[in-house]
Amino acid sequence: MSAGDSSPAGVLKVAVDCPLRALLDYLPPPGMLATDLPAGARVRVPMGTRSAVGVIVAHAAHSQLESGRLRPVTELLDATPLFDAALLELLQWTASYYHHPPGEVCAAALPAALREGQSATAQEQGLQLTAAGSAALAAGEPQRAPRQRELLALLAAHETGLSAAQLEETWPGWRAAARALGERGWVELVLREAQPAAAGHAGGALSAAPTPVLELSEPQARAVAAIDACAGRYGTFLLQGATGSGKTEVYLRLVMRALERGAGALVLVPEIGLTPQLLERFRSRLGVPIAVLHSGLSDRERLAAWRAARAGVARVVIGTRSAVFAPLQTLGLIVVDEEHDSSYKQQEGGCRYSARDLAVRRAQRAGVPVVLGSATPALESLHNANLGRYQQLPLPRRADQAAPPRIALIDLRAHAVHAGLAGPVTQAIERHLASDGQVLVYLNRRGYAPTLLCTSCGWIAPCTECDARLTVHRGAAQLRCHICGAAQPLPTRCGRCGFAVRPVGQGTERIAETLAAMFPHAPLVRLDRDTVHGADDVEAVMNALLDGSARILVGTQMVTKGHHFPGVSLVAVINADQGLFSADFRAAERLAQTIVQVAGRAGRGTRAGEVLIQTEYPEHPLLQSLIHSGYEGFAADALAEREAARWPPFSRLALLRASGCTATAALDFLRHARDCAGPAPAARLLGPVPASMARRAGRYHAQLLVEHAGRGELHHFLDHWLPAIEQLPDARRVRWALDVDPLDIQ
Ligand code: ADP
Ligand code: ZN
Ligand code: ZN
């Protein structure tokens, strides 16, 4: 076979939505040249016996395949490219960096309807005047039908005609008149491209009174000036400031400046559904249409928002992880709020990309500044700042704010503990309630109790599908598995000996019950996934705290997600110890971030806050450095530890994960994968080992860690290793996936 048979019409390299790692070669449709079909447009292609949708990535003169085996594309779906050159390049880079099939990466960047081949532009019915119609109107026709005449005149006044929707609004009953006029050939009904409405623009959001413009503090002004001076050039800025230091105000100014220059802005946030306040603030301040993209949207809403961004109707896009691929007509700025948040990393299924890292990459390619904002930046980002790759812009507390909260450790071994609360904590709650404060009690465990124990034989209610204990949910009278979601009625007797069982340990439901009994006059609200399901529930909790009808808030991690609780004067962290002794080298970082984020909710009003952290290990170095030198001090120590242990950011990791139906299947596959790397692999391979929770939902999980000091070398190794793994016979018998720059390595 002669490699590279050339085709006179040229060849299209297409990223087809399928699990193949390569681009596929197709011929243009008969009578067309490959170059007639633009890169970035979608095509429908034959795939075996079915048809699929793909995106044209490139053109080539010839293919590695014999020309007889090449098939033409069935249909060109877009006259103009869906992805511009920069976005297309970002998608290709994503596929190669995360070693993921390019067709799946392109598909993930599109709303479902476009993945399936629907039109990228919205269509609408429009009514237009014909030439005969203008002539008739000029001649004073139709004389005996005033309504028809009125409609003709209305259309004559609108050069492009009127859409059915506009007519419906201004001229109810227009259809009868239009039908009569149509029969005489004076008007015609056409299907045409609609101007997409900006999602979220309707609904009166803009009629809200504009918030008065604040005068920037000096550090805010410095940050805005530094980033603004970078307009039109790439630069990464690490905007570091505690909650309430005014980061969002800085984002708003920068977005306004971008709009003034005629450019658009992409703003990434961790979880939009739960932070309606942020969206509202952008809407009322910017006064321009905003496209909102997040996972809580229906397919139709997502399509509408995507179209609005692509058409340039919405020049500002606010969205969660996948919005990093949003099409914007002219990108002038990217903002990543709470850049340390782990939800920016896709953790399971599909391409496991980091939207934060891709945002930096996108800014680089587009030549625009990118702002990473956080009170607790990821150690990776701080390291990049230390190396001078990112410019650090600190935002100290504003002068008009209360002093920073006083943080103290409460030794659980030294005090009487009642129902999970140490004496000094109970007393502090009483004190703050008595002086009109509000109290936030943080515990990262929902449910009533994490364990159901038999006091006679020691039996603990297990999940039958996971290596996990079942959590007691007392209100719902259920035992639930927080790993696989299985649920069963709450038993009163031991599953083994029939003796009475009792819940052991604390969950938010139980702490709330205890506090309600201790402080019956202080109304309490809960913020966790069992009690809060969407933006409305969050708003109800927020309002109860703002208007003072609630005095105590009990919550999980959810309380750290962007909410402001101005009346909270005391924060109690029930248990800091879960993250202190983990096998995951990132656990300490996550714990420190959580503590600092929770502590940041205190004392935002006029009074200084107090933060009490319950622990059995008050002498632990992590807690000590956090208390005495803050997140900065902790981060410096943690980075030194990482360097000594050769963990990221001082090395690069990839994790090969596998799961199978038996305990050995996944491990065997990973052993074979390891063997593929040869006797002296170019990267360090650690494992395979069972995952720290090996059995989940009936499947057995294991992993193999790949490490190299250099990023280039690691990817070079993966490029050669993965094709070999794909050839392994058991690669089809287990589920496996590669996770580049994994966040969670347990
Ligand atoms: P962050 O995003 O860092 O949490 P915000 O921008 O939300 O901080 O600011 C917190 C609060 O302080 C908001 O209510 C905001 O309106 C107010 N604020 C921000 N900047 C200023 C300023 N320069 N002067 C007065 N108030 C400000
Ligand atoms: Zn028992
Ligand atoms: Zn389970």
mmCIF file of N, CA and C in Angstrom, residues 655-693:
data_model
loop_
_atom_site.group_PDB
_atom_site.id
_atom_site.type_symbol
_atom_site.label_atom_id
_atom_site.label_comp_id
_atom_site.label_asym_id
_atom_site.label_seq_id
_atom_site.Cartn_x
_atom_site.Cartn_y
_atom_site.Cartn_z
ATOM 1 N N LEU A 655 -2.696 9.838 36.829
ATOM 2 C CA LEU A 655 -3.182 8.679 37.562
ATOM 3 C C LEU A 655 -3.981 7.813 36.602
ATOM 4 N N LEU A 656 -3.566 6.545 36.485
ATOM 5 C CA LEU A 656 -4.346 5.621 35.670
ATOM 6 C C LEU A 656 -5.293 4.904 36.623
ATOM 7 N N ARG A 657 -6.590 5.142 36.460
ATOM 8 C CA ARG A 657 -7.584 4.532 37.331
ATOM 9 C C ARG A 657 -8.279 3.414 36.583
ATOM 10 N N ALA A 658 -8.630 2.369 37.320
ATOM 11 C CA ALA A 658 -9.374 1.281 36.682
ATOM 12 C C ALA A 658 -10.363 0.719 37.681
ATOM 13 N N SER A 659 -11.457 0.170 37.182
ATOM 14 C CA SER A 659 -12.387 -0.527 38.061
ATOM 15 C C SER A 659 -12.933 -1.740 37.326
ATOM 16 N N GLY A 660 -13.188 -2.775 38.116
ATOM 17 C CA GLY A 660 -13.696 -4.012 37.536
ATOM 18 C C GLY A 660 -14.697 -4.672 38.465
ATOM 19 N N CYS A 661 -15.238 -5.800 38.025
ATOM 20 C CA CYS A 661 -16.280 -6.473 38.811
ATOM 21 C C CYS A 661 -15.706 -7.344 39.916
ATOM 22 N N THR A 662 -14.399 -7.630 39.854
ATOM 23 C CA THR A 662 -13.791 -8.422 40.917
ATOM 24 C C THR A 662 -12.625 -7.631 41.502
ATOM 25 N N ALA A 663 -12.177 -8.069 42.678
ATOM 26 C CA ALA A 663 -11.094 -7.344 43.344
ATOM 27 C C ALA A 663 -9.812 -7.426 42.535
ATOM 28 N N THR A 664 -9.641 -8.454 41.720
ATOM 29 C CA THR A 664 -8.373 -8.615 41.019
ATOM 30 C C THR A 664 -8.368 -8.035 39.611
ATOM 31 N N ALA A 665 -9.550 -7.898 38.991
ATOM 32 C CA ALA A 665 -9.578 -7.494 37.576
ATOM 33 C C ALA A 665 -8.865 -6.170 37.346
ATOM 34 N N ALA A 666 -9.192 -5.165 38.156
ATOM 35 C CA ALA A 666 -8.609 -3.837 37.959
ATOM 36 C C ALA A 666 -7.111 -3.873 38.248
ATOM 37 N N LEU A 667 -6.731 -4.586 39.336
ATOM 38 C CA LEU A 667 -5.309 -4.662 39.688
ATOM 39 C C LEU A 667 -4.519 -5.383 38.605
ATOM 40 N N ASP A 668 -5.077 -6.479 38.068
ATOM 41 C CA ASP A 668 -4.384 -7.219 37.004
ATOM 42 C C ASP A 668 -4.175 -6.342 35.782
ATOM 43 N N PHE A 669 -5.226 -5.639 35.399
ATOM 44 C CA PHE A 669 -5.114 -4.751 34.237
ATOM 45 C C PHE A 669 -3.992 -3.734 34.447
ATOM 46 N N LEU A 670 -3.973 -3.134 35.649
ATOM 47 C CA LEU A 670 -2.961 -2.111 35.918
ATOM 48 C C LEU A 670 -1.552 -2.709 35.933
ATOM 49 N N ARG A 671 -1.433 -3.965 36.403
ATOM 50 C CA ARG A 671 -0.120 -4.628 36.357
ATOM 51 C C ARG A 671 0.328 -4.807 34.915
ATOM 52 N N HIS A 672 -0.608 -5.234 34.070
ATOM 53 C CA HIS A 672 -0.264 -5.396 32.651
ATOM 54 C C HIS A 672 0.094 -4.047 32.027
ATOM 55 N N ALA A 673 -0.644 -3.010 32.438
ATOM 56 C CA ALA A 673 -0.353 -1.666 31.923
ATOM 57 C C ALA A 673 1.062 -1.273 32.332
ATOM 58 N N ARG A 674 1.414 -1.616 33.553
ATOM 59 C CA ARG A 674 2.738 -1.292 34.053
ATOM 60 C C ARG A 674 3.805 -2.019 33.239
ATOM 61 N N ASP A 675 3.526 -3.287 32.941
ATOM 62 C CA ASP A 675 4.479 -4.076 32.149
ATOM 63 C C ASP A 675 4.692 -3.489 30.756
ATOM 64 N N CYS A 676 3.627 -2.905 30.195
ATOM 65 C CA CYS A 676 3.735 -2.276 28.866
ATOM 66 C C CYS A 676 4.801 -1.204 28.831
ATOM 67 N N ALA A 677 5.060 -0.602 29.985
ATOM 68 C CA ALA A 677 6.004 0.513 30.029
ATOM 69 C C ALA A 677 7.444 0.037 29.902
ATOM 70 N N GLY A 678 7.650 -1.285 29.925
ATOM 71 C CA GLY A 678 8.990 -1.822 29.771
ATOM 72 C C GLY A 678 9.740 -1.882 31.087
ATOM 73 N N PRO A 679 10.947 -2.477 31.068
ATOM 74 C CA PRO A 679 11.693 -2.697 32.319
ATOM 75 C C PRO A 679 12.240 -1.403 32.917
ATOM 76 N N ALA A 680 12.559 -0.415 32.089
ATOM 77 C CA ALA A 680 13.092 0.847 32.642
ATOM 78 C C ALA A 680 12.283 2.013 32.112
ATOM 79 N N PRO A 681 11.072 2.181 32.609
ATOM 80 C CA PRO A 681 10.190 3.205 32.051
ATOM 81 C C PRO A 681 10.774 4.613 32.223
ATOM 82 N N ALA A 682 10.392 5.489 31.286
ATOM 83 C CA ALA A 682 10.906 6.856 31.306
ATOM 84 C C ALA A 682 10.276 7.690 32.410
ATOM 85 N N ALA A 683 9.206 7.190 33.042
ATOM 86 C CA ALA A 683 8.584 7.901 34.157
ATOM 87 C C ALA A 683 8.536 6.947 35.351
ATOM 88 N N ARG A 684 8.393 7.524 36.554
ATOM 89 C CA ARG A 684 8.309 6.693 37.755
ATOM 90 C C ARG A 684 6.880 6.168 37.896
ATOM 91 N N LEU A 685 6.725 4.853 38.049
ATOM 92 C CA LEU A 685 5.402 4.266 38.202
ATOM 93 C C LEU A 685 5.244 3.779 39.630
ATOM 94 N N LEU A 686 4.179 4.199 40.308
ATOM 95 C CA LEU A 686 3.946 3.813 41.701
ATOM 96 C C LEU A 686 2.652 3.026 41.790
ATOM 97 N N GLY A 687 2.739 1.780 42.189
ATOM 98 C CA GLY A 687 1.561 0.940 42.287
ATOM 99 C C GLY A 687 1.658 -0.204 41.291
ATOM 100 N N PRO A 688 0.532 -0.822 40.972
ATOM 101 C CA PRO A 688 -0.841 -0.438 41.335
ATOM 102 C C PRO A 688 -1.201 -0.755 42.784
ATOM 103 N N VAL A 689 -2.151 0.012 43.287
ATOM 104 C CA VAL A 689 -2.712 -0.242 44.622
ATOM 105 C C VAL A 689 -4.227 -0.107 44.549
ATOM 106 N N PRO A 690 -4.930 -0.805 45.449
ATOM 107 C CA PRO A 690 -6.381 -0.581 45.519
ATOM 108 C C PRO A 690 -6.640 0.859 45.954
ATOM 109 N N ALA A 691 -7.722 1.446 45.481
ATOM 110 C CA ALA A 691 -8.092 2.795 45.907
ATOM 111 C C ALA A 691 -8.395 2.765 47.399
ATOM 112 N N SER A 692 -8.317 3.937 48.065
ATOM 113 C CA SER A 692 -8.468 3.914 49.527
ATOM 114 C C SER A 692 -9.865 3.433 49.905
ATOM 115 N N MET A 693 -10.870 3.727 49.113
ATOM 116 C CA MET A 693 -12.133 3.022 49.272
ATOM 117 C C MET A 693 -12.271 2.162 48.020
#
